[in-house]
Amino acid sequence: HQSVLREFAQGVPCNVDTGECLDMEHGFKRFIDTVPHLTGLWQTALGKYRLDHSRNLIDSAWQLLQEDARFYDHEPHFLYKRARKAPGLGNEKNVALVVGNLISLYARQGFTTQQAMNGLTRCGAWDDIANYYRRRGIDADQLRLLISQRLVERRLLGKAA
């Protein structure tokens, strides 16, 4: 998947022998550019997300797939690292969906604005929610007003979940 390849490119894969480093512009921009790296990416993925037979043993089929699979005869000797998204970044759509769904549920249950705010702060995603609105220049009072308006809208339009 392109997002996984992008995360590997952001992890700055480096050739152990030459010191050459790749990025999205030089080596991972198109899927075809990743072909020489498929074996290394495969081995990295199967090593990182390993199926264990027991606490001290790797599943034998998993180990065979990890060590013996080859996709390209002349693969470069790169060290691959996957750079994952930082928490709270790149998930704006998910945060907006969570807030919208919770507001719909709260409207259906007849929550007041204060109850809805309390529910949001205790839902487990509050840090992401607060950062989402902070990045958009919305302070606590504006957020409270926004939540109040959304509760009323959902009740009036009959869209309370």
PDB file of C-alpha atoms in Angstrom:
ATOM      1  CA  HIS A   1       0.000   0.000   0.000  1.00  0.00           C
ATOM      2  CA  GLN A   2       1.272   3.483  -0.836  1.00  0.00           C
ATOM      3  CA  SER A   3       0.939   4.784   2.729  1.00  0.00           C
ATOM      4  CA  VAL A   4       3.176   1.987   4.030  1.00  0.00           C
ATOM      5  CA  LEU A   5       5.755   2.657   1.314  1.00  0.00           C
ATOM      6  CA  ARG A   6       5.623   6.360   2.223  1.00  0.00           C
ATOM      7  CA  GLU A   7       6.290   5.472   5.875  1.00  0.00           C
ATOM      8  CA  PHE A   8       9.320   3.394   4.847  1.00  0.00           C
ATOM      9  CA  ALA A   9      10.596   6.249   2.659  1.00  0.00           C
ATOM     10  CA  GLN A  10      10.183   8.663   5.574  1.00  0.00           C
ATOM     11  CA  GLY A  11      12.203   6.237   7.693  1.00  0.00           C
ATOM     12  CA  VAL A  12      15.148   7.037   5.360  1.00  0.00           C
ATOM     13  CA  PRO A  13      16.318   3.607   4.213  1.00  0.00           C
ATOM     14  CA  CYS A  14      20.103   3.556   3.908  1.00  0.00           C
ATOM     15  CA  ASN A  15      22.412   1.220   2.015  1.00  0.00           C
ATOM     16  CA  VAL A  16      24.649  -0.499   4.545  1.00  0.00           C
ATOM     17  CA  ASP A  17      27.491  -0.840   2.013  1.00  0.00           C
ATOM     18  CA  THR A  18      27.479   2.559   0.265  1.00  0.00           C
ATOM     19  CA  GLY A  19      25.714   4.882   2.717  1.00  0.00           C
ATOM     20  CA  GLU A  20      23.217   5.867  -0.011  1.00  0.00           C
ATOM     21  CA  CYS A  21      19.860   6.979   1.412  1.00  0.00           C
ATOM     22  CA  LEU A  22      16.491   6.921  -0.314  1.00  0.00           C
ATOM     23  CA  ASP A  23      13.449   9.136   0.009  1.00  0.00           C
ATOM     24  CA  MET A  24      10.128   9.516  -1.785  1.00  0.00           C
ATOM     25  CA  GLU A  25      11.807  11.467  -4.592  1.00  0.00           C
ATOM     26  CA  HIS A  26      14.663   8.979  -5.092  1.00  0.00           C
ATOM     27  CA  GLY A  27      13.483   5.423  -4.963  1.00  0.00           C
ATOM     28  CA  PHE A  28       9.975   5.196  -3.527  1.00  0.00           C
ATOM     29  CA  LYS A  29       7.981   7.670  -5.605  1.00  0.00           C
ATOM     30  CA  ARG A  30       6.383   5.037  -7.863  1.00  0.00           C
ATOM     31  CA  PHE A  31       5.577   1.446  -7.035  1.00  0.00           C
ATOM     32  CA  ILE A  32       7.904   0.220  -9.785  1.00  0.00           C
ATOM     33  CA  ASP A  33      10.777   2.021  -8.001  1.00  0.00           C
ATOM     34  CA  THR A  34      10.284  -0.213  -4.965  1.00  0.00           C
ATOM     35  CA  VAL A  35      10.772  -3.483  -6.871  1.00  0.00           C
ATOM     36  CA  PRO A  36      14.503  -3.760  -6.058  1.00  0.00           C
ATOM     37  CA  HIS A  37      13.609  -3.234  -2.387  1.00  0.00           C
ATOM     38  CA  LEU A  38      10.782  -5.769  -2.076  1.00  0.00           C
ATOM     39  CA  THR A  39      12.970  -8.466  -0.517  1.00  0.00           C
ATOM     40  CA  GLY A  40      14.358  -6.082   2.097  1.00  0.00           C
ATOM     41  CA  LEU A  41      10.951  -4.603   2.859  1.00  0.00           C
ATOM     42  CA  TRP A  42       9.474  -8.106   3.115  1.00  0.00           C
ATOM     43  CA  GLN A  43      12.177  -9.290   5.502  1.00  0.00           C
ATOM     44  CA  THR A  44      11.885  -6.137   7.603  1.00  0.00           C
ATOM     45  CA  ALA A  45       8.105  -6.485   7.860  1.00  0.00           C
ATOM     46  CA  LEU A  46       8.183 -10.182   8.717  1.00  0.00           C
ATOM     47  CA  GLY A  47      10.939  -9.584  11.263  1.00  0.00           C
ATOM     48  CA  LYS A  48       9.097  -6.728  12.931  1.00  0.00           C
ATOM     49  CA  TYR A  49       5.664  -8.387  12.954  1.00  0.00           C
ATOM     50  CA  ARG A  50       6.749 -11.914  13.744  1.00  0.00           C
ATOM     51  CA  LEU A  51       4.601 -14.981  14.331  1.00  0.00           C
ATOM     52  CA  ASP A  52       6.039 -16.839  17.296  1.00  0.00           C
ATOM     53  CA  HIS A  53       5.460 -20.545  17.835  1.00  0.00           C
ATOM     54  CA  SER A  54       6.239 -20.101  21.509  1.00  0.00           C
ATOM     55  CA  ARG A  55       7.966 -17.532  23.678  1.00  0.00           C
ATOM     56  CA  ASN A  56      11.426 -18.495  22.419  1.00  0.00           C
ATOM     57  CA  LEU A  57      10.680 -19.918  18.950  1.00  0.00           C
ATOM     58  CA  ILE A  58       9.665 -18.307  15.683  1.00  0.00           C
ATOM     59  CA  ASP A  59       7.026 -20.230  13.763  1.00  0.00           C
ATOM     60  CA  SER A  60       8.968 -22.347  11.231  1.00  0.00           C
ATOM     61  CA  ALA A  61       6.793 -21.389   8.243  1.00  0.00           C
ATOM     62  CA  TRP A  62       7.107 -17.722   9.203  1.00  0.00           C
ATOM     63  CA  GLN A  63      10.876 -18.017   9.438  1.00  0.00           C
ATOM     64  CA  LEU A  64      10.998 -19.716   6.036  1.00  0.00           C
ATOM     65  CA  LEU A  65       8.948 -16.901   4.490  1.00  0.00           C
ATOM     66  CA  GLN A  66      11.103 -14.286   6.196  1.00  0.00           C
ATOM     67  CA  GLU A  67      14.508 -15.664   5.329  1.00  0.00           C
ATOM     68  CA  ASP A  68      14.085 -17.526   2.041  1.00  0.00           C
ATOM     69  CA  ALA A  69      11.649 -15.401   0.029  1.00  0.00           C
ATOM     70  CA  ARG A  70      13.367 -13.432  -2.747  1.00  0.00           C
ATOM     71  CA  PHE A  71      11.625 -11.021  -5.102  1.00  0.00           C
ATOM     72  CA  TYR A  72      14.596  -9.577  -6.953  1.00  0.00           C
ATOM     73  CA  ASP A  73      17.966 -11.129  -7.756  1.00  0.00           C
ATOM     74  CA  HIS A  74      20.126  -8.072  -7.147  1.00  0.00           C
ATOM     75  CA  GLU A  75      18.491  -6.369  -4.216  1.00  0.00           C
ATOM     76  CA  PRO A  76      20.516  -3.611  -2.566  1.00  0.00           C
ATOM     77  CA  HIS A  77      21.673  -4.194   0.987  1.00  0.00           C
ATOM     78  CA  PHE A  78      19.579  -1.526   2.712  1.00  0.00           C
ATOM     79  CA  LEU A  79      18.579  -1.084   6.313  1.00  0.00           C
ATOM     80  CA  TYR A  80      14.863  -0.266   6.269  1.00  0.00           C
ATOM     81  CA  LYS A  81      12.983   1.567   8.978  1.00  0.00           C
ATOM     82  CA  ARG A  82       9.305   2.492   8.972  1.00  0.00           C
ATOM     83  CA  ALA A  83       8.510   6.008  10.211  1.00  0.00           C
ATOM     84  CA  ARG A  84       4.991   5.987  11.574  1.00  0.00           C
ATOM     85  CA  LYS A  85       2.764   9.008  11.931  1.00  0.00           C
ATOM     86  CA  ALA A  86       3.124  10.829  15.208  1.00  0.00           C
ATOM     87  CA  PRO A  87       0.063  10.488  17.443  1.00  0.00           C
ATOM     88  CA  GLY A  88      -2.495  13.151  16.667  1.00  0.00           C
ATOM     89  CA  LEU A  89      -1.024  14.037  13.282  1.00  0.00           C
ATOM     90  CA  GLY A  90      -2.515  12.941  10.002  1.00  0.00           C
ATOM     91  CA  ASN A  91      -5.728  11.728  11.601  1.00  0.00           C
ATOM     92  CA  GLU A  92      -7.801  14.891  11.297  1.00  0.00           C
ATOM     93  CA  LYS A  93     -10.582  13.140   9.406  1.00  0.00           C
ATOM     94  CA  ASN A  94     -10.828  10.445  12.073  1.00  0.00           C
ATOM     95  CA  VAL A  95     -10.972  13.033  14.860  1.00  0.00           C
ATOM     96  CA  ALA A  96     -13.708  14.965  13.055  1.00  0.00           C
ATOM     97  CA  LEU A  97     -15.696  11.745  12.542  1.00  0.00           C
ATOM     98  CA  VAL A  98     -15.363  10.776  16.211  1.00  0.00           C
ATOM     99  CA  VAL A  99     -16.517  14.199  17.391  1.00  0.00           C
ATOM    100  CA  GLY A 100     -19.425  14.235  14.950  1.00  0.00           C
ATOM    101  CA  ASN A 101     -20.556  10.733  15.889  1.00  0.00           C
ATOM    102  CA  LEU A 102     -20.315  11.449  19.611  1.00  0.00           C
ATOM    103  CA  ILE A 103     -22.278  14.676  19.231  1.00  0.00           C
ATOM    104  CA  SER A 104     -24.983  12.762  17.345  1.00  0.00           C
ATOM    105  CA  LEU A 105     -25.165  10.184  20.130  1.00  0.00           C
ATOM    106  CA  TYR A 106     -25.205  12.869  22.806  1.00  0.00           C
ATOM    107  CA  ALA A 107     -27.996  14.736  20.984  1.00  0.00           C
ATOM    108  CA  ARG A 108     -30.096  11.582  20.803  1.00  0.00           C
ATOM    109  CA  GLN A 109     -29.591  10.975  24.512  1.00  0.00           C
ATOM    110  CA  GLY A 110     -30.591  14.552  25.313  1.00  0.00           C
ATOM    111  CA  PHE A 111     -27.208  15.637  26.701  1.00  0.00           C
ATOM    112  CA  THR A 112     -26.687  19.251  27.654  1.00  0.00           C
ATOM    113  CA  THR A 113     -23.667  21.107  26.318  1.00  0.00           C
ATOM    114  CA  GLN A 114     -21.869  20.558  29.642  1.00  0.00           C
ATOM    115  CA  GLN A 115     -22.609  16.826  29.596  1.00  0.00           C
ATOM    116  CA  ALA A 116     -21.401  16.593  25.988  1.00  0.00           C
ATOM    117  CA  MET A 117     -18.183  18.450  26.855  1.00  0.00           C
ATOM    118  CA  ASN A 118     -17.638  16.125  29.827  1.00  0.00           C
ATOM    119  CA  GLY A 119     -18.211  13.128  27.566  1.00  0.00           C
ATOM    120  CA  LEU A 120     -15.706  14.396  25.012  1.00  0.00           C
ATOM    121  CA  THR A 121     -13.052  15.085  27.645  1.00  0.00           C
ATOM    122  CA  ARG A 122     -13.411  11.549  29.028  1.00  0.00           C
ATOM    123  CA  CYS A 123     -13.782   9.637  25.754  1.00  0.00           C
ATOM    124  CA  GLY A 124     -10.108   8.655  25.476  1.00  0.00           C
ATOM    125  CA  ALA A 125      -9.437  10.822  22.437  1.00  0.00           C
ATOM    126  CA  TRP A 126      -9.548  14.190  24.167  1.00  0.00           C
ATOM    127  CA  ASP A 127      -5.882  15.062  23.515  1.00  0.00           C
ATOM    128  CA  ASP A 128      -6.371  14.533  19.784  1.00  0.00           C
ATOM    129  CA  ILE A 129      -9.685  16.417  19.830  1.00  0.00           C
ATOM    130  CA  ALA A 130      -8.209  19.374  21.723  1.00  0.00           C
ATOM    131  CA  ASN A 131      -5.182  19.515  19.394  1.00  0.00           C
ATOM    132  CA  TYR A 132      -7.441  19.255  16.338  1.00  0.00           C
ATOM    133  CA  TYR A 133      -9.419  22.333  17.341  1.00  0.00           C
ATOM    134  CA  ARG A 134      -6.384  24.188  18.694  1.00  0.00           C
ATOM    135  CA  ARG A 135      -4.662  23.855  15.302  1.00  0.00           C
ATOM    136  CA  ARG A 136      -7.757  25.449  13.770  1.00  0.00           C
ATOM    137  CA  GLY A 137      -7.614  28.416  16.148  1.00  0.00           C
ATOM    138  CA  ILE A 138     -10.657  27.374  18.176  1.00  0.00           C
ATOM    139  CA  ASP A 139     -10.315  28.014  21.913  1.00  0.00           C
ATOM    140  CA  ALA A 140     -12.252  26.344  24.750  1.00  0.00           C
ATOM    141  CA  ASP A 141     -15.128  28.847  24.720  1.00  0.00           C
ATOM    142  CA  GLN A 142     -15.500  28.617  20.954  1.00  0.00           C
ATOM    143  CA  LEU A 143     -15.441  24.818  21.156  1.00  0.00           C
ATOM    144  CA  ARG A 144     -18.175  24.855  23.797  1.00  0.00           C
ATOM    145  CA  LEU A 145     -20.283  27.107  21.537  1.00  0.00           C
ATOM    146  CA  LEU A 146     -19.615  24.866  18.534  1.00  0.00           C
ATOM    147  CA  ILE A 147     -20.662  21.750  20.484  1.00  0.00           C
ATOM    148  CA  SER A 148     -23.810  23.535  21.651  1.00  0.00           C
ATOM    149  CA  GLN A 149     -24.684  24.528  18.075  1.00  0.00           C
ATOM    150  CA  ARG A 150     -24.064  21.013  16.739  1.00  0.00           C
ATOM    151  CA  LEU A 151     -26.275  19.472  19.434  1.00  0.00           C
ATOM    152  CA  VAL A 152     -29.109  21.839  18.515  1.00  0.00           C
ATOM    153  CA  GLU A 153     -28.629  21.243  14.770  1.00  0.00           C
ATOM    154  CA  ARG A 154     -28.820  17.486  15.155  1.00  0.00           C
ATOM    155  CA  ARG A 155     -31.945  17.694  17.279  1.00  0.00           C
ATOM    156  CA  LEU A 156     -33.679  20.135  14.931  1.00  0.00           C
ATOM    157  CA  LEU A 157     -32.748  18.291  11.750  1.00  0.00           C
ATOM    158  CA  GLY A 158     -33.603  14.909  13.219  1.00  0.00           C
ATOM    159  CA  LYS A 159     -30.077  13.643  12.617  1.00  0.00           C
ATOM    160  CA  ALA A 160     -29.402  12.574  16.179  1.00  0.00           C
ATOM    161  CA  ALA A 161     -28.006   9.050  15.815  1.00  0.00           C
TER     162      ALA A 161
END
